Tab-separated table of C-alpha atoms and ligand atoms in Angstrom:
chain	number	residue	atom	x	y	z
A	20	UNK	CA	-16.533	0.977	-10.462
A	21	UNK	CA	-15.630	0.419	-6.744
A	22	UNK	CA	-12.614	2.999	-5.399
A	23	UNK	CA	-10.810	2.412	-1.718
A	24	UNK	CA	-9.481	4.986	0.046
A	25	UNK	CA	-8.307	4.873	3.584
A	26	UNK	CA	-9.518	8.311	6.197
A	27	UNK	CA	-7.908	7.655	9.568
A	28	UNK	CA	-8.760	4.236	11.015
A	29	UNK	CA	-11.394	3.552	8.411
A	30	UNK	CA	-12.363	3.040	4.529
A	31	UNK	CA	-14.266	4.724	2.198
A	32	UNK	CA	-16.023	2.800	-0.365
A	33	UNK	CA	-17.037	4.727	-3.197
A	34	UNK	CA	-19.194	3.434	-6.188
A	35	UNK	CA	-19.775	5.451	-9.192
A	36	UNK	CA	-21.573	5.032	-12.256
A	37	UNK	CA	-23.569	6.627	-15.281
A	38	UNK	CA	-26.784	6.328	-16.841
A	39	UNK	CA	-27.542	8.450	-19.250
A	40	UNK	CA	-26.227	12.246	-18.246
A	41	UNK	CA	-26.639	10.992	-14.942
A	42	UNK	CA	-23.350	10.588	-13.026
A	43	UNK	CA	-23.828	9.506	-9.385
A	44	UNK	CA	-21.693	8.073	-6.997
A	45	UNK	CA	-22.350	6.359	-3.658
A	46	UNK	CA	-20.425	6.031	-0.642
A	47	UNK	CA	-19.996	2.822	2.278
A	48	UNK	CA	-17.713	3.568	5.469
A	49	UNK	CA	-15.882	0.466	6.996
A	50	UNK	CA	-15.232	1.567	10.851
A	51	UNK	CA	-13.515	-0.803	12.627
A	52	UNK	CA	-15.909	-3.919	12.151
A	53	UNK	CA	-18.721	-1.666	11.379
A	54	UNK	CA	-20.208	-1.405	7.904
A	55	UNK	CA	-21.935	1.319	7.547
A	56	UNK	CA	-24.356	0.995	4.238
A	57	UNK	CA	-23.862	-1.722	2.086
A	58	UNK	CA	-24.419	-0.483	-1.441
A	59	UNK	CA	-26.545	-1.010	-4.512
A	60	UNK	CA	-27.253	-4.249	-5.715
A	61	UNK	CA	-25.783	-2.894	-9.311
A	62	UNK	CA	-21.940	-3.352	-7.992
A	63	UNK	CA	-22.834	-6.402	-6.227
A	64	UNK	CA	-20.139	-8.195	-7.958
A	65	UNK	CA	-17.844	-5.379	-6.984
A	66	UNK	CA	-18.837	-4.913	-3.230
A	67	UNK	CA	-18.784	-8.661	-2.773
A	68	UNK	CA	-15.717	-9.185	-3.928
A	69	UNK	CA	-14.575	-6.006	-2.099
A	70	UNK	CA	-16.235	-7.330	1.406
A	71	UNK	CA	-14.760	-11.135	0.855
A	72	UNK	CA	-11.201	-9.370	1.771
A	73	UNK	CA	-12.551	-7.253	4.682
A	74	UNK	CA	-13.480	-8.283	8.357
A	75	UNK	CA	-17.016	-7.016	9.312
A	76	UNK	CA	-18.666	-7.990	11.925
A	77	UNK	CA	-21.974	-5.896	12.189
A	78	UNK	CA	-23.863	-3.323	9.555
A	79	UNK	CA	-26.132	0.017	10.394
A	80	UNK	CA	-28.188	0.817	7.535
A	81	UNK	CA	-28.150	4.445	7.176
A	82	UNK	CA	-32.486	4.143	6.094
A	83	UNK	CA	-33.739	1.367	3.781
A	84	UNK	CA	-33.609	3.049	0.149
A	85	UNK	CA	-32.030	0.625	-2.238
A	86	UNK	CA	-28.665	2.460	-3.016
A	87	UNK	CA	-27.693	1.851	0.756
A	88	UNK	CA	-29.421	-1.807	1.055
A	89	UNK	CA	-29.163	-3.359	-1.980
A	90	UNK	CA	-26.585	-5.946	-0.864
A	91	UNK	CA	-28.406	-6.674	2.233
A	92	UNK	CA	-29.863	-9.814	0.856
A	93	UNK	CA	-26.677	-11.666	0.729
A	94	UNK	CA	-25.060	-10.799	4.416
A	95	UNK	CA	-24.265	-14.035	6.114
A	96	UNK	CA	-27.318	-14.225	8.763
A	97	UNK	CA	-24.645	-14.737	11.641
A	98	UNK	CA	-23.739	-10.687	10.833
A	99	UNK	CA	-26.549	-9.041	12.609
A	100	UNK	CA	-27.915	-6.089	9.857
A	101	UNK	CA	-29.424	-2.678	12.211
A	102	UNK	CA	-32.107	-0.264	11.576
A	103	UNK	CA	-34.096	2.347	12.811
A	104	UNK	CA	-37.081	0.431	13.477
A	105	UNK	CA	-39.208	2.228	11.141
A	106	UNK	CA	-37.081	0.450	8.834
A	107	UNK	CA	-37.738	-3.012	9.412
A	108	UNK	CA	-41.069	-3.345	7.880
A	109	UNK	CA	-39.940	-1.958	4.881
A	110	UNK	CA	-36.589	-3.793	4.419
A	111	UNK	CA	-38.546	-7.008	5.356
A	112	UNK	CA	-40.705	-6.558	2.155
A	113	UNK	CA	-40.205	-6.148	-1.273
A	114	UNK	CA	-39.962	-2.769	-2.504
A	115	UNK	CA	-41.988	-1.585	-5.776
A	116	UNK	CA	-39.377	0.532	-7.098
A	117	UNK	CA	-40.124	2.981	-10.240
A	118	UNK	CA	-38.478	1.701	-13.309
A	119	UNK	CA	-35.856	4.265	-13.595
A	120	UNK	CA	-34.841	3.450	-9.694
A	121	UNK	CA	-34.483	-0.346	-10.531
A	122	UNK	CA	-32.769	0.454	-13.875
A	123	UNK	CA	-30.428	2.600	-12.386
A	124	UNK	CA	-29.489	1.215	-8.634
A	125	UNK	CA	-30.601	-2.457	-9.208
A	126	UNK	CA	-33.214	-4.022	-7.043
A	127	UNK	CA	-32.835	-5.092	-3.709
A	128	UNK	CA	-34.495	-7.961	-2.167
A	129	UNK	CA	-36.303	-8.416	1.119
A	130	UNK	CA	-33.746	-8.976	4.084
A	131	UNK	CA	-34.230	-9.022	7.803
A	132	UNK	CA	-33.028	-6.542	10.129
A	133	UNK	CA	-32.921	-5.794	13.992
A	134	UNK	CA	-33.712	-2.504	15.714
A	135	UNK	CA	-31.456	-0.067	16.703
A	136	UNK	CA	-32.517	3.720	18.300
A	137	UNK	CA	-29.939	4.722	20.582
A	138	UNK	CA	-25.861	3.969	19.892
A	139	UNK	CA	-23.575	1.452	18.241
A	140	UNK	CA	-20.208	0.663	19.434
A	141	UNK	CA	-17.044	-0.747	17.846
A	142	UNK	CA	-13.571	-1.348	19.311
A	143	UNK	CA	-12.518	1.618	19.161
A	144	UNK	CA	-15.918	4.212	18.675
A	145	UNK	CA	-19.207	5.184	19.716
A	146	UNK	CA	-21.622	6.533	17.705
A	147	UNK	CA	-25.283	7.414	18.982
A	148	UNK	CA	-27.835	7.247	16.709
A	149	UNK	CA	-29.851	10.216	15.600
A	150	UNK	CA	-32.871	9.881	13.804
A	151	UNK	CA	-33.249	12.010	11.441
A	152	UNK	CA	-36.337	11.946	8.839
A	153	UNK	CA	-37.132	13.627	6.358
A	154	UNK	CA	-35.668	11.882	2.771
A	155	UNK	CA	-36.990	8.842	4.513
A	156	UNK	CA	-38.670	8.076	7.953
A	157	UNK	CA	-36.062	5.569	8.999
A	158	UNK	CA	-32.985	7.839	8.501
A	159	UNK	CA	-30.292	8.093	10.941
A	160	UNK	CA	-27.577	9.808	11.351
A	161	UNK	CA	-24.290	8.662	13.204
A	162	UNK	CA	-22.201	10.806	15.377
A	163	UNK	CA	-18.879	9.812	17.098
A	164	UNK	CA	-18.609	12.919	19.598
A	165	UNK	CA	-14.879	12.587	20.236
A	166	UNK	CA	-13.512	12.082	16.723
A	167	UNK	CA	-16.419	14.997	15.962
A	168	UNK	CA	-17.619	12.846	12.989
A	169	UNK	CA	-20.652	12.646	11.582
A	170	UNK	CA	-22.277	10.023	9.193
A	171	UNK	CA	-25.242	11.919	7.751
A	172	UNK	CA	-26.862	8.994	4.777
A	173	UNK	CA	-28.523	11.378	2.575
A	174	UNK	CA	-29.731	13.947	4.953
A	175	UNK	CA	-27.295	16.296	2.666
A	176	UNK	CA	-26.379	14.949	0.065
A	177	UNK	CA	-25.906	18.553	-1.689
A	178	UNK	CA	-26.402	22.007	-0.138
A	179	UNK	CA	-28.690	23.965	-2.504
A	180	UNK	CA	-31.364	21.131	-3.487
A	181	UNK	CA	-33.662	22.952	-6.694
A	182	UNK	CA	-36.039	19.386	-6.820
A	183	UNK	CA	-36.726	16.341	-3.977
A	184	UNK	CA	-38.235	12.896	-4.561
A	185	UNK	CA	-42.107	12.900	-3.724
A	186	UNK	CA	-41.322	10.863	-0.479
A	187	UNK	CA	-39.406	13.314	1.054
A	188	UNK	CA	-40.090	16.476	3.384
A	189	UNK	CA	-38.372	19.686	2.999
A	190	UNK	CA	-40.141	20.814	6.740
A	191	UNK	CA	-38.959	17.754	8.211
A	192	UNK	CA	-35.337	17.795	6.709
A	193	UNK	CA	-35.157	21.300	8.267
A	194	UNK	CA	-36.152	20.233	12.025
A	195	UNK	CA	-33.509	16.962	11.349
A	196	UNK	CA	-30.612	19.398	10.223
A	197	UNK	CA	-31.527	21.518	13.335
A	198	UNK	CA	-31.771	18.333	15.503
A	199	UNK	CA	-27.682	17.544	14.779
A	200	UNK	CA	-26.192	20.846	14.202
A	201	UNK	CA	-26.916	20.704	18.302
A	202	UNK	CA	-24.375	18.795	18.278
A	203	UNK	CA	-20.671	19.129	18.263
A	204	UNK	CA	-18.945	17.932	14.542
A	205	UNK	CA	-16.753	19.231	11.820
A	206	UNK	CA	-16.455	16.074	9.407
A	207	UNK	CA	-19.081	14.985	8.053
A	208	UNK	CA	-19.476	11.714	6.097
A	209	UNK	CA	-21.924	12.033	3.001
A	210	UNK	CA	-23.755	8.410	1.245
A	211	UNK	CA	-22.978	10.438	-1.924
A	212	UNK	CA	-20.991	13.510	-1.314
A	213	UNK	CA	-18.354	11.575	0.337
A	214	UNK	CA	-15.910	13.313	2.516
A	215	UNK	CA	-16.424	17.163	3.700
A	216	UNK	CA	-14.101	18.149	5.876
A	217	UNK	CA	-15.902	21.395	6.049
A	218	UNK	CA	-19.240	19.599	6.656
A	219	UNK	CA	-20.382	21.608	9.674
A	220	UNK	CA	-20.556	24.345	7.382
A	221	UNK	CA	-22.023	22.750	4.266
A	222	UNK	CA	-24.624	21.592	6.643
A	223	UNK	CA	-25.321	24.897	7.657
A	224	UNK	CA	-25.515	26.673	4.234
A	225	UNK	CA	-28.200	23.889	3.253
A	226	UNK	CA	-30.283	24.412	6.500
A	227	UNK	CA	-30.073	28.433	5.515
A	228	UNK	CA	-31.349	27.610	2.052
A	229	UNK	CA	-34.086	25.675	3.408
A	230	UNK	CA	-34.944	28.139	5.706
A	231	UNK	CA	-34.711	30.713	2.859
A	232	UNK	CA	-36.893	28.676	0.395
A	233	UNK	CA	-39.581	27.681	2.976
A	234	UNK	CA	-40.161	31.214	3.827
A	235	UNK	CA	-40.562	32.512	0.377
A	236	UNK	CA	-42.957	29.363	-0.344
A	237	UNK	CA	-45.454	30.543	2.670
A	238	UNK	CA	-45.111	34.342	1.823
A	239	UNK	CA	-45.713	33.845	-2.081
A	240	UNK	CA	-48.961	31.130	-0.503
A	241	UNK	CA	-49.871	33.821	1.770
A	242	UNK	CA	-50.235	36.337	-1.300
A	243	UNK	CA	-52.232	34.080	-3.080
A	244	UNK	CA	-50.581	32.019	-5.090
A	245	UNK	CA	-51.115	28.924	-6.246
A	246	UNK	CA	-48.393	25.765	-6.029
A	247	UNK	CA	-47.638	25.893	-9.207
A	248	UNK	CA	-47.234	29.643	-9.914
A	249	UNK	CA	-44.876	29.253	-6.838
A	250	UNK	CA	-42.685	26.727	-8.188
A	251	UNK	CA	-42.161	28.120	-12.016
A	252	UNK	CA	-41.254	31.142	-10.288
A	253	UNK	CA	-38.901	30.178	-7.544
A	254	UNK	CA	-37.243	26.628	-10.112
A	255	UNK	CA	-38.413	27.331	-13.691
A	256	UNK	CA	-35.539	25.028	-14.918
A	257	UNK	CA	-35.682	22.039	-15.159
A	258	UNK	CA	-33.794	18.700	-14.595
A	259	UNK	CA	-32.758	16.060	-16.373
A	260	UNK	CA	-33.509	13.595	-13.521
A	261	UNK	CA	-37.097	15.008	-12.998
A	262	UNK	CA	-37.930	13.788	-16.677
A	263	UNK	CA	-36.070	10.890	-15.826
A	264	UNK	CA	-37.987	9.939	-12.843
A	265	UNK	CA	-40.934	10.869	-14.629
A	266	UNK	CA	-41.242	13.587	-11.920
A	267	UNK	CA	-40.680	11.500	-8.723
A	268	UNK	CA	-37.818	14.129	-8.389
A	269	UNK	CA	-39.213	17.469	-9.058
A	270	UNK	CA	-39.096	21.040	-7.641
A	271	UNK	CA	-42.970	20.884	-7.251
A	272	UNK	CA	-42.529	18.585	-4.156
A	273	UNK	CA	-40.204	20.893	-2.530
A	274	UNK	CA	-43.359	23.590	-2.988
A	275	UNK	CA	-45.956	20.735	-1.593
A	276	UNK	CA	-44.421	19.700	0.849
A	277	UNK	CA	-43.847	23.076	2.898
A	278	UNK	CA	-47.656	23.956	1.844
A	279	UNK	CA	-48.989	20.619	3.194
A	280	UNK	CA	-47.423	21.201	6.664
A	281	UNK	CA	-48.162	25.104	6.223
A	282	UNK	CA	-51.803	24.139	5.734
A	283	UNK	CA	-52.028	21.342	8.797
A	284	UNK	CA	-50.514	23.726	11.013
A	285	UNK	CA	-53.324	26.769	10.397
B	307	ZN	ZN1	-31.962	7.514	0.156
């Protein structure tokens, strides 16, 4: 299901759906001509029909995951499709999605994009470009310094995070949510959050968690104990997703992934 709602001068598209107890919803921004994301290819009926009404004249892919790209595929090649350019390897192939990710987003076929590091303009914005990895190495972030917006993908996504996928980097989300709370913003513009008009602050509270987490992690290493001892006692639930995912998504790669820079760093 595809919702429309208008926030100033632009739209956000929100897509929700369910699998299972698994209720997730995912978020486009139309700025001006700009498209920012264009969706899984699950609503592709939906968004098309949605984007056949709309002028756009130019896309920014927030990073090349599936639920943001999945729609890519069937942009008219005369609308030129941006990336970081860490991206554009990866959008240009085809990915090999888990199961559960192709069952539950749809696939998304190979599409060609063009490089973009440093700002994007429409008619009435400007948004530099911030690249932020750390759920994936492509990510960026878009801020628009005098509306004190910014467009953060899925660098949030949700403040307290108890599991991550295996591709992604607690260490590195920490040094990207330092890298744009530099900067000056208040609204912040989630992939599947949506909205927060308190998003300075949300983005704070997740960057203390991290903090919080990662320190724990390295003192209960530093006292001897193994990964997984560390895990059951700082997440001993357990998610329906990371069964799901057949533990893509688990707590244990929030655990690795501070070790394995921990351990690279001694
Ligand atoms: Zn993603």
């Amino acid at each position: 299901m595809l919702t429309v709602s208008e926030f100033e001068s632009m739209k956000a598209i929100k897509g929700t759906f369910q699998l299972g107890g698994v209720r997730m919803n995912v978020y486009m921004y139309l700025v001006d001509e700009l498209l920012i994301d264009c969706g899984p290819s699950r609503l592709r009926k939906e968004i098309t029909d949605f984007l056949s009404t709309e002028s756009y004249t130019q896309i920014i892919l927030t990073h090349h995951h599936e639920d943001h790209t999945g729609n890519a595929s069937l942009v008219p090649p005369s609308i030129p499709i941006y990336i970081h350019p860490e991206g554009i390897p990866l959008c240009r192939t085809r990915p090999r999605l888990p199961l559960y990710r192709r069952v539950f987003w749809g696939s998304r076929k190979p599409f060609e994009t063009k490089g973009i590091e440093h700002q994007v303009k429409t008619k009435n914005h400007t948004f530099d470009l911030l690249h932020t990895p750390g759920h994936a190495p492509d990510h960026l972030a878009l801020l628009e310094k005098e509306q004190g917006w910014l467009f953060t993908g899925d660098l949030y996504v949700m403040s307290q995070p108890k599991s991550i996928f295996a591709f992604e980097s607690i260490p590195d989300v920490i040094q990207s949510l330092h890298k744009v709370l530099s900067y000056d913003f208040d609204t912040v513009f989630c992939s599947h959050a949506g909205i927060l008009h308190n998003g300075r602050r949300r983005l704070e509270e997740k960057l203390d968690y991290l903090l919080s987490i990662q320190t724990q992690v390295i003192q209960k290493h530093n006292d001897g104990k193994p990964a997984s001892v560390i895990q059951k006692e700082l997440f001993p639930d357990r998610h329906v997703l990371n069964y799901f995912s057949l533990f893509e998504n688990s707590p244990k790669h929030i655990v690795t992934s501070i070790l394995n820079r921990e351990t690279t760093h001694q």
